[in-house]
mmCIF file of C-alpha atoms in Angstrom:
data_model
loop_
_atom_site.group_PDB
_atom_site.id
_atom_site.type_symbol
_atom_site.label_atom_id
_atom_site.label_comp_id
_atom_site.label_asym_id
_atom_site.label_seq_id
_atom_site.Cartn_x
_atom_site.Cartn_y
_atom_site.Cartn_z
ATOM 1 C CA MET G 1 237.337 124.207 -16.799
ATOM 2 C CA SER G 2 239.964 125.972 -18.892
ATOM 3 C CA ALA G 3 242.081 126.538 -15.756
ATOM 4 C CA VAL G 4 242.145 122.790 -15.122
ATOM 5 C CA MET G 5 243.135 122.083 -18.714
ATOM 6 C CA ALA G 6 245.904 124.672 -18.587
ATOM 7 C CA ALA G 7 247.288 123.144 -15.410
ATOM 8 C CA TYR G 8 247.023 119.690 -16.910
ATOM 9 C CA GLY G 9 248.738 120.812 -20.094
ATOM 10 C CA GLN G 10 251.589 122.333 -18.127
ATOM 11 C CA VAL G 11 252.136 119.131 -16.204
ATOM 12 C CA THR G 12 252.285 116.947 -19.296
ATOM 13 C CA THR G 13 254.521 119.296 -21.229
ATOM 14 C CA GLY G 14 256.891 119.537 -18.278
ATOM 15 C CA TYR G 15 257.787 115.839 -18.423
ATOM 16 C CA TRP G 16 258.910 115.605 -22.066
ATOM 17 C CA PRO G 17 262.645 116.034 -21.249
ATOM 18 C CA ALA G 18 262.455 113.108 -18.821
ATOM 19 C CA VAL G 19 260.709 110.986 -21.457
ATOM 20 C CA VAL G 20 263.355 111.838 -24.064
ATOM 21 C CA ILE G 21 266.196 111.055 -21.645
ATOM 22 C CA GLY G 22 264.501 107.783 -20.699
ATOM 23 C CA MET G 23 264.154 106.799 -24.353
ATOM 24 C CA VAL G 24 267.813 107.627 -25.049
ATOM 25 C CA LEU G 25 268.911 105.528 -22.079
ATOM 26 C CA LEU G 26 266.692 102.665 -23.226
ATOM 27 C CA VAL G 27 268.217 102.765 -26.723
ATOM 28 C CA ILE G 28 271.730 102.790 -25.233
ATOM 29 C CA LEU G 29 270.862 99.821 -23.007
ATOM 30 C CA ILE G 30 269.469 97.841 -25.939
ATOM 31 C CA ALA G 31 272.497 98.658 -28.115
ATOM 32 C CA THR G 32 274.957 97.676 -25.375
ATOM 33 C CA THR G 33 273.149 94.406 -24.751
ATOM 34 C CA SER G 34 273.066 93.501 -28.424
ATOM 35 C CA VAL G 35 276.788 94.260 -28.844
ATOM 36 C CA THR G 36 277.609 92.113 -25.797
ATOM 37 C CA VAL G 37 275.510 89.222 -27.087
ATOM 38 C CA ARG G 38 277.112 89.423 -30.538
ATOM 39 C CA ARG G 39 280.611 89.379 -29.063
ATOM 40 C CA ALA G 40 279.773 86.401 -26.865
ATOM 41 C CA ARG G 41 278.323 84.486 -29.815
ATOM 42 C CA ARG G 42 281.300 85.347 -31.994
ATOM 43 C CA ARG G 43 283.735 84.275 -29.269
ATOM 44 C CA ARG G 44 281.856 81.015 -28.703
ATOM 45 C CA ARG G 45 281.732 80.329 -32.431
ATOM 46 C CA ALA G 46 285.459 81.004 -32.776
ATOM 47 C CA THR G 47 286.401 78.630 -29.955
ATOM 48 C CA SER G 48 284.102 75.847 -31.139
ATOM 49 C CA ALA G 49 285.286 76.155 -34.757
ATOM 50 C CA ALA G 50 288.970 76.001 -33.852
ATOM 51 C CA PRO G 51 290.325 72.459 -34.036
ATOM 52 C CA ALA G 52 291.710 71.058 -30.842
ATOM 53 C CA ALA G 53 295.476 70.909 -30.825
ATOM 54 C CA PRO G 54 296.857 67.406 -30.470
ATOM 55 C CA PRO G 55 298.688 66.836 -27.213
ATOM 56 C CA THR G 56 302.423 67.130 -27.532
ATOM 57 C CA THR G 57 305.179 65.762 -25.384
ATOM 58 C CA ALA G 58 306.790 69.207 -25.202
ATOM 59 C CA THR G 59 304.203 70.485 -22.716
ATOM 60 C CA SER G 60 305.076 69.879 -19.104
ATOM 61 C CA ASP G 61 302.721 68.935 -16.307
ATOM 62 C CA ALA G 62 303.170 72.419 -14.826
ATOM 63 C CA ASP G 63 301.338 73.833 -17.867
ATOM 64 C CA ALA G 64 298.200 71.797 -17.184
ATOM 65 C CA PRO G 65 295.712 73.447 -14.828
ATOM 66 C CA TYR G 66 295.023 70.430 -12.591
ATOM 67 C CA PRO G 67 298.621 69.629 -11.576
ATOM 68 C CA ARG G 68 299.355 73.340 -11.170
ATOM 69 C CA CYS G 69 296.358 73.663 -8.870
ATOM 70 C CA ARG G 70 297.488 70.642 -6.870
ATOM 71 C CA ALA G 71 300.956 72.159 -6.509
ATOM 72 C CA LEU G 72 299.508 75.465 -5.286
ATOM 73 C CA ILE G 73 297.355 73.670 -2.726
ATOM 74 C CA ALA G 74 300.348 71.631 -1.555
ATOM 75 C CA GLU G 75 302.399 74.803 -1.233
ATOM 76 C CA ALA G 76 299.673 76.514 0.786
ATOM 77 C CA LEU G 77 299.426 73.541 3.143
ATOM 78 C CA ILE G 78 303.194 73.431 3.623
ATOM 79 C CA VAL G 79 303.266 77.164 4.405
ATOM 80 C CA ARG G 80 300.406 76.728 6.884
ATOM 81 C CA GLU G 81 302.287 73.910 8.632
ATOM 82 C CA ARG G 82 305.465 76.008 8.805
ATOM 83 C CA VAL G 83 303.717 79.115 10.117
ATOM 84 C CA SER G 84 301.848 77.137 12.751
ATOM 85 C CA GLY G 85 305.116 75.539 13.916
ATOM 86 C CA GLN G 86 304.223 71.964 12.964
ATOM 87 C CA ILE G 87 307.375 71.533 10.846
ATOM 88 C CA ASP G 88 310.884 72.928 11.170
ATOM 89 C CA ALA G 89 312.799 75.013 8.604
ATOM 90 C CA ALA G 90 314.678 72.060 7.089
ATOM 91 C CA THR G 91 311.487 70.074 6.523
ATOM 92 C CA TYR G 92 309.826 73.169 5.075
ATOM 93 C CA GLN G 93 312.692 73.706 2.629
ATOM 94 C CA ALA G 94 312.728 70.045 1.607
ATOM 95 C CA ARG G 95 308.993 69.968 0.959
ATOM 96 C CA MET G 96 309.024 73.257 -0.952
ATOM 97 C CA LYS G 97 311.902 71.963 -3.061
ATOM 98 C CA ASP G 98 309.824 68.863 -3.814
ATOM 99 C CA VAL G 99 306.848 71.035 -4.810
ATOM 100 C CA ALA G 100 309.044 73.227 -7.016
ATOM 101 C CA SER G 101 310.528 70.215 -8.794
ATOM 102 C CA GLY G 102 307.038 68.895 -9.550
ATOM 103 C CA GLY G 103 307.478 65.730 -7.537
ATOM 104 C CA VAL G 104 304.492 66.286 -5.254
ATOM 105 C CA ASP G 105 301.851 63.584 -5.456
ATOM 106 C CA HIS G 106 300.384 64.024 -2.015
ATOM 107 C CA VAL G 107 300.789 66.196 1.052
ATOM 108 C CA GLU G 108 302.049 64.580 4.228
ATOM 109 C CA HIS G 109 300.424 65.539 7.497
#
């Protein structure tokens, strides 16, 4: 019986480094998660507490995300048409000039 206990004791004492490493990793994981959550809450609180700036006439349409996105899509479509040979170089240049000037409301097909 004492031989079984000795073998059992050796097995349990052999795993203590793994348990300690596991506990350290668990503490690090919990600390990292709590720091991330605090930063996210602080960031959210800071953006919700900041008053919204009144719109000014000094900002152009190119600064707004929606018109900028529309211009990028229009540019991509014009490039696709040029590469596929659907439009010639002069038409390509005219349309790109229109996109660059901000006068694009729709894309012609």
